[in-house]
PDB file of C-alpha atoms in Angstrom:
ATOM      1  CA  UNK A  22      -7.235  -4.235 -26.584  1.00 52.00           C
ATOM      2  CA  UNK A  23     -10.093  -5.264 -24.360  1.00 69.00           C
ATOM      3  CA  UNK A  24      -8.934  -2.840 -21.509  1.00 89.00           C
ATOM      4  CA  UNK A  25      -8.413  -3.643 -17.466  1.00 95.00           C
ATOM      5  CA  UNK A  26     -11.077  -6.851 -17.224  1.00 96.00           C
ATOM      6  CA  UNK A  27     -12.627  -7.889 -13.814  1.00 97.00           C
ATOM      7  CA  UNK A  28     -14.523 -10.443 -12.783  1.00 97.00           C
ATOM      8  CA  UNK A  29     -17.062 -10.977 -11.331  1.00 97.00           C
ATOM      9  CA  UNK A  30     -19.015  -7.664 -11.575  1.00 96.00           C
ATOM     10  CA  UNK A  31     -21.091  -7.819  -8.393  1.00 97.00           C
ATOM     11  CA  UNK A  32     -20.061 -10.641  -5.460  1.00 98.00           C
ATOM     12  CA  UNK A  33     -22.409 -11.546  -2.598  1.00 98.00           C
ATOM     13  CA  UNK A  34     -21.151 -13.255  -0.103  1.00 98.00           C
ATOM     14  CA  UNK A  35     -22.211 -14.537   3.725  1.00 98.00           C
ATOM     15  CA  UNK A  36     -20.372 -13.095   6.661  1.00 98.00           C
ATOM     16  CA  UNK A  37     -17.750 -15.757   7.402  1.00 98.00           C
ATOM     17  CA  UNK A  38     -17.214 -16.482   3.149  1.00 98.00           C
ATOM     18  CA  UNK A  39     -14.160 -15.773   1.399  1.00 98.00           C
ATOM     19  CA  UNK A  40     -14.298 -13.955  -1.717  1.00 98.00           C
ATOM     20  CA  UNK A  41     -11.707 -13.980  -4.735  1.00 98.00           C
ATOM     21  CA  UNK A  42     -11.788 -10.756  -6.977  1.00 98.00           C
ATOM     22  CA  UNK A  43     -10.044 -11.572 -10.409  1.00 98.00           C
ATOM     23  CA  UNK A  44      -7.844  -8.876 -12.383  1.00 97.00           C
ATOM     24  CA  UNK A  45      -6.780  -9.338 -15.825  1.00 96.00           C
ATOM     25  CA  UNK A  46      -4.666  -6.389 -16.525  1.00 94.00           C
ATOM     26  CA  UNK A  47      -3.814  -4.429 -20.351  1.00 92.00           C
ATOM     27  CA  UNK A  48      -1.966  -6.466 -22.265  1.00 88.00           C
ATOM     28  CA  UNK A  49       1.823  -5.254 -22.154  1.00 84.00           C
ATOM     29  CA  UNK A  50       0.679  -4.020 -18.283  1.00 87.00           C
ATOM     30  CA  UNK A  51       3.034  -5.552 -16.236  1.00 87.00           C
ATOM     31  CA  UNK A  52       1.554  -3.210 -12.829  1.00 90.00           C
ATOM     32  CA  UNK A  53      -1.436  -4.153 -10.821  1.00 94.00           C
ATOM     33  CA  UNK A  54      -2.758  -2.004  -8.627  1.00 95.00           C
ATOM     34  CA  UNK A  55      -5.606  -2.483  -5.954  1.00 97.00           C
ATOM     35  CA  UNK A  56      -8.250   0.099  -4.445  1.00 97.00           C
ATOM     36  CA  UNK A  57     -11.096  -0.330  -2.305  1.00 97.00           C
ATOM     37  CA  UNK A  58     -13.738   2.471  -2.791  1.00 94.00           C
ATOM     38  CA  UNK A  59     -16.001   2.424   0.265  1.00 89.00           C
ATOM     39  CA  UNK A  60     -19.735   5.027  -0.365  1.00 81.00           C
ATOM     40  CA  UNK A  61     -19.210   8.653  -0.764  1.00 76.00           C
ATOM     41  CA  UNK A  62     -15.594   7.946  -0.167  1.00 80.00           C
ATOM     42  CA  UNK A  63     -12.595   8.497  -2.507  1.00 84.00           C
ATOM     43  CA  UNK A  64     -10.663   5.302  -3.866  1.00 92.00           C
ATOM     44  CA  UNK A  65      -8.071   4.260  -1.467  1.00 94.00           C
ATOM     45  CA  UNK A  66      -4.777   2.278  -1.874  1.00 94.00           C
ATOM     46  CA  UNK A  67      -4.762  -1.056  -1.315  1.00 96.00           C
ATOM     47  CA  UNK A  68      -1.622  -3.038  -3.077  1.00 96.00           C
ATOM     48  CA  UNK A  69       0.754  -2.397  -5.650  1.00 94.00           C
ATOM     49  CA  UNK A  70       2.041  -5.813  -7.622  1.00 94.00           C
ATOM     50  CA  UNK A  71       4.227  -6.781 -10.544  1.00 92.00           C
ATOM     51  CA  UNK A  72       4.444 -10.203 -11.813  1.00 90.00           C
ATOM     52  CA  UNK A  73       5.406 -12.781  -9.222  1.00 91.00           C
ATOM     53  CA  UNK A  74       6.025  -9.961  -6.540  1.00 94.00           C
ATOM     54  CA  UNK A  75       4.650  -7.715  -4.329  1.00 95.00           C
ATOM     55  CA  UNK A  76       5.726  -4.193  -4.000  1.00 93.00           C
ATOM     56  CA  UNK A  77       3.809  -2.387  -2.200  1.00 93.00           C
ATOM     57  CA  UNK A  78       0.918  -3.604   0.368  1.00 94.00           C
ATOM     58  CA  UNK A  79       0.786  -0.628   2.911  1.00 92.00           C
ATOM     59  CA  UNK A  80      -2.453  -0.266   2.088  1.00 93.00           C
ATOM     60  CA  UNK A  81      -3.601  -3.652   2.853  1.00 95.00           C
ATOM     61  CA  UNK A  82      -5.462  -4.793   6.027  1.00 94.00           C
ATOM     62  CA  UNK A  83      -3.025  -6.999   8.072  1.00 91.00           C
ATOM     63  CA  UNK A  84      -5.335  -9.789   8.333  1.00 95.00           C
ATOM     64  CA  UNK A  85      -7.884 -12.079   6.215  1.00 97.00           C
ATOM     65  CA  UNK A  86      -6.633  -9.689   2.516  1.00 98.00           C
ATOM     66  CA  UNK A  87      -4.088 -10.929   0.452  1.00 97.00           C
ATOM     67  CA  UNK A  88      -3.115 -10.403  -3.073  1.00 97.00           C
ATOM     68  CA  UNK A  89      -1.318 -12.143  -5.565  1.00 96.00           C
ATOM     69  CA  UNK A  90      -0.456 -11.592  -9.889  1.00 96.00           C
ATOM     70  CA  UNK A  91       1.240 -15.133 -10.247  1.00 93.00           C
ATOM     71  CA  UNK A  92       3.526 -15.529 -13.613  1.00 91.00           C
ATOM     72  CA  UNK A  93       0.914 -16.603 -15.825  1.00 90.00           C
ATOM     73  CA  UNK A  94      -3.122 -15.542 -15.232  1.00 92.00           C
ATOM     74  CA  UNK A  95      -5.122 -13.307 -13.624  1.00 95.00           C
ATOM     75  CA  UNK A  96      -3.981 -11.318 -10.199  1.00 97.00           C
ATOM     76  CA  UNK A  97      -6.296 -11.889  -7.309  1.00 98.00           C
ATOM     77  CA  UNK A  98      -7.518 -10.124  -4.267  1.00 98.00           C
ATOM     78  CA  UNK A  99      -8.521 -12.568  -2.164  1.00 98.00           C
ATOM     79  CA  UNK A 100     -10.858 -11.782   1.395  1.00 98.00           C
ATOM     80  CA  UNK A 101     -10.926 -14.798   4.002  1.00 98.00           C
ATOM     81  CA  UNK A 102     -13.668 -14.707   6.028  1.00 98.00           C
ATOM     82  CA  UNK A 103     -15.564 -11.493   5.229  1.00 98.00           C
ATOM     83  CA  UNK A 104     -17.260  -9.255   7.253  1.00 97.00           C
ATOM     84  CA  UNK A 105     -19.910  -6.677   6.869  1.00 95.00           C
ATOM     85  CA  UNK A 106     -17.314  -3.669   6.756  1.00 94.00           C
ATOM     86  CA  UNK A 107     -15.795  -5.513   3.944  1.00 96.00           C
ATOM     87  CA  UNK A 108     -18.516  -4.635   1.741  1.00 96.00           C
ATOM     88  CA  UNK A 109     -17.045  -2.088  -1.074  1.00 96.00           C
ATOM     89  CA  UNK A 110     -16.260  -1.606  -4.693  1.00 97.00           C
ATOM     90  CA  UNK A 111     -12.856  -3.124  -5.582  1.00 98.00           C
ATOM     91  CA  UNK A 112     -10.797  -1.977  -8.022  1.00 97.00           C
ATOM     92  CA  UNK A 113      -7.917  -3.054 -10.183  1.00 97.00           C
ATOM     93  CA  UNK A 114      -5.934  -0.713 -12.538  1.00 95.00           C
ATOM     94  CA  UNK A 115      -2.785  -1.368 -14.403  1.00 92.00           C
ATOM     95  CA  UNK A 116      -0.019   0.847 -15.876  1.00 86.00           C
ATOM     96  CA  UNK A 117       3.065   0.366 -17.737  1.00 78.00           C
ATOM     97  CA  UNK A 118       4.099   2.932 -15.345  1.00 65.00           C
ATOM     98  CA  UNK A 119       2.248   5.769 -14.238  1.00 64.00           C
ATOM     99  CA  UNK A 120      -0.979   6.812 -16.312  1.00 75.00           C
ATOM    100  CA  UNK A 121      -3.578   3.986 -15.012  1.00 85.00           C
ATOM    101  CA  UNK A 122      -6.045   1.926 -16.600  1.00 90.00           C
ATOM    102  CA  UNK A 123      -8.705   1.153 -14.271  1.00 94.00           C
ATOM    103  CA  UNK A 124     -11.252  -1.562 -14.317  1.00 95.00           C
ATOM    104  CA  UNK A 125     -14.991  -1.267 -14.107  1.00 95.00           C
ATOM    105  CA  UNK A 126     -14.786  -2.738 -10.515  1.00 96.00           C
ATOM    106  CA  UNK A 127     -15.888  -5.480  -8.094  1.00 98.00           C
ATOM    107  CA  UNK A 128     -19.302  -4.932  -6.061  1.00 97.00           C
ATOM    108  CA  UNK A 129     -18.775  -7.422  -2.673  1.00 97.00           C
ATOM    109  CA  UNK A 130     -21.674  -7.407  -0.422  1.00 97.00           C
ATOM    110  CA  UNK A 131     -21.564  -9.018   2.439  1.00 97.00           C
ATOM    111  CA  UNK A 132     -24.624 -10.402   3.502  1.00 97.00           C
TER     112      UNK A 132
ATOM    113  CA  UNK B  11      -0.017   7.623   2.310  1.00 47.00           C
ATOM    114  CA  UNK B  12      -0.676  11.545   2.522  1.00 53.00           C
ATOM    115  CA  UNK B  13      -4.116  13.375   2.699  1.00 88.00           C
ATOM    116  CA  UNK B  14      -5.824  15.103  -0.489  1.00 95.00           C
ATOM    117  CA  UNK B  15      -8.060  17.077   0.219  1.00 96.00           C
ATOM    118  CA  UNK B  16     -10.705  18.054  -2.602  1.00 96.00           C
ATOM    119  CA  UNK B  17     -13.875  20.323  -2.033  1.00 96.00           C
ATOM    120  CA  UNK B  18     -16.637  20.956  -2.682  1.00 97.00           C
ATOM    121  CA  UNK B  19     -18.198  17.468  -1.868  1.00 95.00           C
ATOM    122  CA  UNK B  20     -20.956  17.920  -4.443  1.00 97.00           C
ATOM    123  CA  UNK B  21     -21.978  20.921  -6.921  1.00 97.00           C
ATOM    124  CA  UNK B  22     -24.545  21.990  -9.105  1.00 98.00           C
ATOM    125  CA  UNK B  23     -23.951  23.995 -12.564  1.00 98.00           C
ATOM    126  CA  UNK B  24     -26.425  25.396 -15.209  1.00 98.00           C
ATOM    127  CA  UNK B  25     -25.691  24.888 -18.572  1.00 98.00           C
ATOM    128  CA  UNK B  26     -22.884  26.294 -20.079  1.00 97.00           C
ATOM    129  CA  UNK B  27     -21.625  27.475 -17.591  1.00 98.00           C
ATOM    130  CA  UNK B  28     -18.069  26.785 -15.549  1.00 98.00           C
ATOM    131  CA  UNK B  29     -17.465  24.162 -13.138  1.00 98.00           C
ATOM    132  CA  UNK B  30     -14.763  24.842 -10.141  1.00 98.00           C
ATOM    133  CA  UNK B  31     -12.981  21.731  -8.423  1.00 98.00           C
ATOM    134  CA  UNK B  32     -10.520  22.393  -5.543  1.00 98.00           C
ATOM    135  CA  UNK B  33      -8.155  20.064  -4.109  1.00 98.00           C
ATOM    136  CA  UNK B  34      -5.091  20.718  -1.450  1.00 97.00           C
ATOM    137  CA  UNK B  35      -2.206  18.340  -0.342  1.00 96.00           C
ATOM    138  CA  UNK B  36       0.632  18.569   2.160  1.00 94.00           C
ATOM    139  CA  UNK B  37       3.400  15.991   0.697  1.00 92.00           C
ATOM    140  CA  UNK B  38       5.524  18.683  -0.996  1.00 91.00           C
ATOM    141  CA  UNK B  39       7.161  15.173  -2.428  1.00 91.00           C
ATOM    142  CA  UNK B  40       4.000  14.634  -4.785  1.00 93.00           C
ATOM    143  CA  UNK B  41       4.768  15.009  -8.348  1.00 91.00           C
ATOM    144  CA  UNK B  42       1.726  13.830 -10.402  1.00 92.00           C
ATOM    145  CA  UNK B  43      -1.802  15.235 -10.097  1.00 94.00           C
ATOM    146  CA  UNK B  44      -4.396  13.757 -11.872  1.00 94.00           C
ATOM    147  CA  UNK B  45      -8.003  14.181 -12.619  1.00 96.00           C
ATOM    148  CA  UNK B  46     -10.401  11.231 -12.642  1.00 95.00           C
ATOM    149  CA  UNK B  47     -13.762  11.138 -13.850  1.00 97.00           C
ATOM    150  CA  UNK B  48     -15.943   8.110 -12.782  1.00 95.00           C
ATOM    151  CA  UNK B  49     -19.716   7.296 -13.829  1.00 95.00           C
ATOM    152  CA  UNK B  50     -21.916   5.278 -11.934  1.00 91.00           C
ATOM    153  CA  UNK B  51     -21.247   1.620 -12.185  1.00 88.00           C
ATOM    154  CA  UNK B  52     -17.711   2.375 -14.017  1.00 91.00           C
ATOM    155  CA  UNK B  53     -14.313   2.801 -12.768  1.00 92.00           C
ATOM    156  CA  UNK B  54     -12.684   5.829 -12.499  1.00 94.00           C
ATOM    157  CA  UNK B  55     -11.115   7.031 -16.240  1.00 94.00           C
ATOM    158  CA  UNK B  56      -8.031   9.625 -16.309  1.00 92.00           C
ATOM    159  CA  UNK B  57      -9.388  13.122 -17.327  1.00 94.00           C
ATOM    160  CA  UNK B  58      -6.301  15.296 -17.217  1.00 94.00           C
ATOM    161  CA  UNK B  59      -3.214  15.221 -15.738  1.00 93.00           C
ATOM    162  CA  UNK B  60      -0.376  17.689 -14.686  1.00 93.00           C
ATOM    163  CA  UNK B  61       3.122  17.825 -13.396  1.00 91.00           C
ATOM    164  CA  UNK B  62       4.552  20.877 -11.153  1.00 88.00           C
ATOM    165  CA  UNK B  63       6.813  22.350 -13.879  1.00 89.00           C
ATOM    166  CA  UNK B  64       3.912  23.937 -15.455  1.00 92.00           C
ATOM    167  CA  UNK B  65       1.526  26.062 -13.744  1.00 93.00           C
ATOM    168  CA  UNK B  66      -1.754  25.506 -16.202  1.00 96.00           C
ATOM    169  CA  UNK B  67      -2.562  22.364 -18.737  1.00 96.00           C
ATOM    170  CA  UNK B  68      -5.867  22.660 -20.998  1.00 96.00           C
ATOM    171  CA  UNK B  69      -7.154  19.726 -23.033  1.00 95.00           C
ATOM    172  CA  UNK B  70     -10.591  20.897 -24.682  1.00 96.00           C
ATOM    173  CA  UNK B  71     -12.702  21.840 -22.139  1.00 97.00           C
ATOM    174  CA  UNK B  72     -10.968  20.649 -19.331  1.00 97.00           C
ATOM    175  CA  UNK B  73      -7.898  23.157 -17.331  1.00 97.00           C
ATOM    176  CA  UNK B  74      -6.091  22.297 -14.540  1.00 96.00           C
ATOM    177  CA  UNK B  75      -4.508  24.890 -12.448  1.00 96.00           C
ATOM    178  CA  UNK B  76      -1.665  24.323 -10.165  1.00 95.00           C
ATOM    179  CA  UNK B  77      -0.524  26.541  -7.486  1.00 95.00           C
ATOM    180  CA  UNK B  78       2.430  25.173  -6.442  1.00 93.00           C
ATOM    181  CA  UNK B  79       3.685  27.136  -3.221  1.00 93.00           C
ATOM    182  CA  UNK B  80       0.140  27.025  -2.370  1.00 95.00           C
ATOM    183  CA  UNK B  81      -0.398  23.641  -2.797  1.00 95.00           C
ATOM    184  CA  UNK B  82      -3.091  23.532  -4.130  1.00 97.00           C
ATOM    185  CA  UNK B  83      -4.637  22.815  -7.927  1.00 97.00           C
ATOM    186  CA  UNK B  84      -8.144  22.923  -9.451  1.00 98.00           C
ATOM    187  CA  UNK B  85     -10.364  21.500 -12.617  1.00 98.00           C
ATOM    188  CA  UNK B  86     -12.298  23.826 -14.203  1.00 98.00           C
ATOM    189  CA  UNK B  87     -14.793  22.547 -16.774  1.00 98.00           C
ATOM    190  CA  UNK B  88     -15.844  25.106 -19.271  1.00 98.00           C
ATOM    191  CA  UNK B  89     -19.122  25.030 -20.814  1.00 98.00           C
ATOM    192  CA  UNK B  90     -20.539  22.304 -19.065  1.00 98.00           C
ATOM    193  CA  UNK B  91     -22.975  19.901 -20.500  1.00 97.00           C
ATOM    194  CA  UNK B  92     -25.120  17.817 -19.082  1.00 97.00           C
ATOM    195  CA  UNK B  93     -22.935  14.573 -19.824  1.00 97.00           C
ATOM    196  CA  UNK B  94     -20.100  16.089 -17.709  1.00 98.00           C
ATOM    197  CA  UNK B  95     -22.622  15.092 -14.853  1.00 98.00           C
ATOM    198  CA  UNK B  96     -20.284  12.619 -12.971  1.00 97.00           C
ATOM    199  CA  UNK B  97     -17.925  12.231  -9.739  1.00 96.00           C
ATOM    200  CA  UNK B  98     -14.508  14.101 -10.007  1.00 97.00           C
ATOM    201  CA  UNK B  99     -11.426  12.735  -8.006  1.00 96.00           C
ATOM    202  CA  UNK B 100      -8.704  14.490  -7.524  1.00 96.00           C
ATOM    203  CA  UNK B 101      -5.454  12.299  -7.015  1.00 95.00           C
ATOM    204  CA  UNK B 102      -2.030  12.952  -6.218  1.00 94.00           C
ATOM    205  CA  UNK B 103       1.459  10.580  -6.473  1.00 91.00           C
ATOM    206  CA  UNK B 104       4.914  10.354  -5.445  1.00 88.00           C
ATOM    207  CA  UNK B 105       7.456   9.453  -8.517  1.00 81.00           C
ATOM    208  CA  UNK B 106       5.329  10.084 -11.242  1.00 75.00           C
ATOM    209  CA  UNK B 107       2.038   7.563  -9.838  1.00 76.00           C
ATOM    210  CA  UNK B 108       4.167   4.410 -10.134  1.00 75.00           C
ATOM    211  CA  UNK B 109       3.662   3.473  -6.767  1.00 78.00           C
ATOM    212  CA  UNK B 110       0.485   4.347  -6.327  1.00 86.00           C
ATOM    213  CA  UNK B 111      -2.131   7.629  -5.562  1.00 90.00           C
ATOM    214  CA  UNK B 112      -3.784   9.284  -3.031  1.00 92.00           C
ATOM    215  CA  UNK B 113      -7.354  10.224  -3.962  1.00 94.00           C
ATOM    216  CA  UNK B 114      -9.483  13.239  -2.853  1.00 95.00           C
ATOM    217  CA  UNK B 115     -12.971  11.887  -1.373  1.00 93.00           C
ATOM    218  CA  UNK B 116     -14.663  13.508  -4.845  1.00 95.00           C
ATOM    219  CA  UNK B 117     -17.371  15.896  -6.068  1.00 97.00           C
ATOM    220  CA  UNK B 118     -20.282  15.181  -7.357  1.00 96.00           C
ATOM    221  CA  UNK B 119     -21.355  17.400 -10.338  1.00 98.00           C
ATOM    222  CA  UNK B 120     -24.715  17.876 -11.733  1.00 98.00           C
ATOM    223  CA  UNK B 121     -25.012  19.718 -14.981  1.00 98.00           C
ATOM    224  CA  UNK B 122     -28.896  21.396 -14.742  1.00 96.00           C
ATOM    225  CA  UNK B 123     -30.268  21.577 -18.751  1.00 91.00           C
TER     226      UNK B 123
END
């Protein structure tokens, strides 16, 4: 079992880019979950998604962030037209339900 | 999503000795707290974790105390080694974490040789 997988490890991107942040969760995971880690802060909540739907997004900022975890691949965290503050650690964790696998992360700079 | 709040920010141990984390919440509706531990470049791994029917929960080293009409619960690392040097969150949920949790802003612990 190769664990919570996502790609890529470290993302620069120019102010204005979008960026795509790929999840793979455990296999038998059927719960994504999304956090955005900003320095010296704690992880914070971002989206909560099960195949095909989204349960959860409270966490999400109302514009340019979306999030999908279609029937079949990856789930994605997608930025449109990044900023500076965007800049973070991303991660994904998944759970059957409950105790969380979490991923090694996403480093987006925004340049 | 309600506040943890988990002190001290960072904190230095010697060598064997014990290693005190504090965190507080206000949702009396939390039901899960667990302990993360995260390395530099990794994501955060589950430590320990507790639920409010029990009062104390020790796996090796690790203890977590819960004080529930305080609200408040604490890690305490016993015989600390130097490879214990990491960040600690603490991390509360609603309905067992399924929907998410609410992390403390962590502690950094250093383990002096």
């Amino acid at each position: 079992n190769a664990g919570v997988m996502q790609n890529p490890r470290h993302l620069v991107r120019r102010r204005g880019q979008e960026a795509r942040l790929r999840c793979s969760p455990m296999k038998g995971h059927s719960h994504v979950y999304w956090y955005r880690q900003l320095p010296e802060e704690g992880l914070k909540f971002m989206v909560y998604l099960q195949k095909e739907n989204i349960i959860d997004e409270s966490g999400m900022p109302k514009e340019r962030f979306s999030a999908e975890f279609p029937k079949e691949g990856p789930s994605i965290l997608r930025i449109q037209q990044v900023v500076r503050g965007d800049s973070a650690a991303y991660f994904c964790a998944s759970s059957p339900s409950g105790d969380y696998t979490f991923g090694s992360g996403t480093r987006l700079t925004v340049v | 999503q309600q506040q943890v709040k988990q002190s001290p920010q960072s904190l230095i141990v010697q060598k064997g000795g014990i290693s005190i984390i504090n965190c507080a919440y206000e949702n009396t509706a939390f039901d899960y707290f667990p302990w993360y531990q995260q390395f530099p470049g990794k994501g955060p791994a589950l430590l320990i974790a507790i639920r409010p029917d029990v009062s104390e929960k020790k796996e090796g080293r690790f203890t977590i105390s819960f004080n529930k009409s305080a609200k408040q619960f604490s890690l305490h690392i016993m015989d600390s080694q130097p490879g214990d040097s990491a960040t600690y969150f603490c991390a509360a949920a609603v309905g067992g974490g399924a929907d998410g949790l609410t992390f403390g802003k962590g502690t950094h612990l250093i383990i002096q040789p």
